[in-house]
PDB file of C-alpha atoms in Angstrom:
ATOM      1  CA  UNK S   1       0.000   0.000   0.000  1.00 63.00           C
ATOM      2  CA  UNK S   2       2.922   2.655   0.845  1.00 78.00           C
ATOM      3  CA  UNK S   3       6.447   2.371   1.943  1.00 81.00           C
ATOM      4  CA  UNK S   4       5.914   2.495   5.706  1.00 79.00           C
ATOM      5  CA  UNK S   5       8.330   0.261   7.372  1.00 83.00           C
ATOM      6  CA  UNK S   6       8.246  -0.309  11.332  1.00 79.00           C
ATOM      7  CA  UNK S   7      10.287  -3.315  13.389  1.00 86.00           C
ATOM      8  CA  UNK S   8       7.427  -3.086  15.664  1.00 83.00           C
ATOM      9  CA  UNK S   9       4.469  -5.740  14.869  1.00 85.00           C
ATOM     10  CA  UNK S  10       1.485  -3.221  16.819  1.00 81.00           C
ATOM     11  CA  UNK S  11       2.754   0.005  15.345  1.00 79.00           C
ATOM     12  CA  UNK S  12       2.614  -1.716  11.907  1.00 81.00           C
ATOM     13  CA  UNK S  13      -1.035  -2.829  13.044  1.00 78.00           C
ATOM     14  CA  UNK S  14      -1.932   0.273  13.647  1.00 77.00           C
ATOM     15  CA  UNK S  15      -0.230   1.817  10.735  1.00 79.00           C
ATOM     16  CA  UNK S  16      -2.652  -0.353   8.504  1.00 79.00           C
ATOM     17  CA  UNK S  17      -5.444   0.758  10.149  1.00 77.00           C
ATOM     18  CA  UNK S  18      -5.013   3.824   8.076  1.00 75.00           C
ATOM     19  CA  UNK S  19      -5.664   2.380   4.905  1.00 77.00           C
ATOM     20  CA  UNK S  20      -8.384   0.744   5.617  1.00 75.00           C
ATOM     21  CA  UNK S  21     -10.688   2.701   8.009  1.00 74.00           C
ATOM     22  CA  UNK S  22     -10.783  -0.235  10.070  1.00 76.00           C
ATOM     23  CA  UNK S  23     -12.479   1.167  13.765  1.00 80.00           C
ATOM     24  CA  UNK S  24     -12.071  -1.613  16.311  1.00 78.00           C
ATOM     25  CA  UNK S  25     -12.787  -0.003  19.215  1.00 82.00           C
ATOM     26  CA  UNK S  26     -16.723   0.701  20.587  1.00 84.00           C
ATOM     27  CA  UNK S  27     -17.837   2.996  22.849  1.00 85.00           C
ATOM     28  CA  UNK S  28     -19.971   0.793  25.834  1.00 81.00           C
ATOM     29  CA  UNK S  29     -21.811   4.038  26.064  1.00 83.00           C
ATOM     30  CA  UNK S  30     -23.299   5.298  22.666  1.00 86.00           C
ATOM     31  CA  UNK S  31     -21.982   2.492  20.547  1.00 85.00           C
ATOM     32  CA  UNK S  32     -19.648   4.489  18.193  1.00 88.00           C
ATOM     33  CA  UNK S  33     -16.303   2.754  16.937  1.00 87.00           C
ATOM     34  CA  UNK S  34     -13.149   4.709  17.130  1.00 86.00           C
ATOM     35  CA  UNK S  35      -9.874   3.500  14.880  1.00 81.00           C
ATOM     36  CA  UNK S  36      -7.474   3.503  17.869  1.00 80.00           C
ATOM     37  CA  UNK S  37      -7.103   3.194  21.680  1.00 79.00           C
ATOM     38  CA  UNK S  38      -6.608   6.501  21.784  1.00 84.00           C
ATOM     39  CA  UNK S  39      -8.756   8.136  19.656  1.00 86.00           C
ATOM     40  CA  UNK S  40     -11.290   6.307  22.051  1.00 84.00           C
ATOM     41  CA  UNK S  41     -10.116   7.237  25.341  1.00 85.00           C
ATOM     42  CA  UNK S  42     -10.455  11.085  24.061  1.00 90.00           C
ATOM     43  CA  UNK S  43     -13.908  10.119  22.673  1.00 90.00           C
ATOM     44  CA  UNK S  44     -15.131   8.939  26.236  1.00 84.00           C
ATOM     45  CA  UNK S  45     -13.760  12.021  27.892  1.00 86.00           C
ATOM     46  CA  UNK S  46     -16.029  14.024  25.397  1.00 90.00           C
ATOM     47  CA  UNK S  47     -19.129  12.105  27.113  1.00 88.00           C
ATOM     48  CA  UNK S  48     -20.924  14.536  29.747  1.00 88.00           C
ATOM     49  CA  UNK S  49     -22.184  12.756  32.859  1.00 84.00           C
ATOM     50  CA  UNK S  50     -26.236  13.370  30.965  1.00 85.00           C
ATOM     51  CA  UNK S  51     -25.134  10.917  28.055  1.00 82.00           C
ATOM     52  CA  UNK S  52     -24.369   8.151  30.478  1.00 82.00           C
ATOM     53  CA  UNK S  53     -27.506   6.064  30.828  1.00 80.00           C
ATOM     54  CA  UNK S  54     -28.662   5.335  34.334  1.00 82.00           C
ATOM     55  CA  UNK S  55     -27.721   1.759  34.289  1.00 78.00           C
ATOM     56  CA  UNK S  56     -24.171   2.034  32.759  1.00 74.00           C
ATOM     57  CA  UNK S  57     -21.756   0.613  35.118  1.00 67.00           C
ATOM     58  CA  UNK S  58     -18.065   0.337  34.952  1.00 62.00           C
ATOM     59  CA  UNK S  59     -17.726  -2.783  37.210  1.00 58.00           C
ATOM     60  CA  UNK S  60     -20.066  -4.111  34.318  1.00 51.00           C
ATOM     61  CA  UNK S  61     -18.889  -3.090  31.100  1.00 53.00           C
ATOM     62  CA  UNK S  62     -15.155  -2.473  30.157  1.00 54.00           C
ATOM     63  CA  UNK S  63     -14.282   1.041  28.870  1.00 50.00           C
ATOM     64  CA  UNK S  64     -13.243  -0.574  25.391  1.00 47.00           C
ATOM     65  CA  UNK S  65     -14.165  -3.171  23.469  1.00 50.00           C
ATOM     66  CA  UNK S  66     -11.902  -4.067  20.709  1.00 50.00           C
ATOM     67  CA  UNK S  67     -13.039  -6.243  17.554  1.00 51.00           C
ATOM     68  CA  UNK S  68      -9.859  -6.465  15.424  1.00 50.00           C
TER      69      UNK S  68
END
């Protein structure tokens, strides 16, 4: 696809992930998928304590949910 070259396996991973569009991570809260770890953890910072539902609980749920 390009010329990008990396020794390490999970930066290549994640690397590919640009090509594709590939968004393996869900929000446990509204559903959306975010294309990185990161870009998720910023995402569920952006949610205000009104978006959470009432029954959303951490001890039940993890924060991410990947699906690669």
């Amino acid at each position: 696809m390009c010329h990008q070259r990396s020794r390490d396996y999970s930066a290549m991973i994640k690397h590919l992930r640009t090509h594709n569009g590939a968004s393996p991570y869900q929000c446990t809260i509204c559903q959306e998928y975010c294309p990185s770890l990161s870009s998720m953890q910023k995402h569920m910072k952006a949610h205000k304590p009104e978006d959470v539902p009432p029954d959303w609980r951490i001890e039940k749920t993890y924060l991410y949910l990947c699906y690669v």
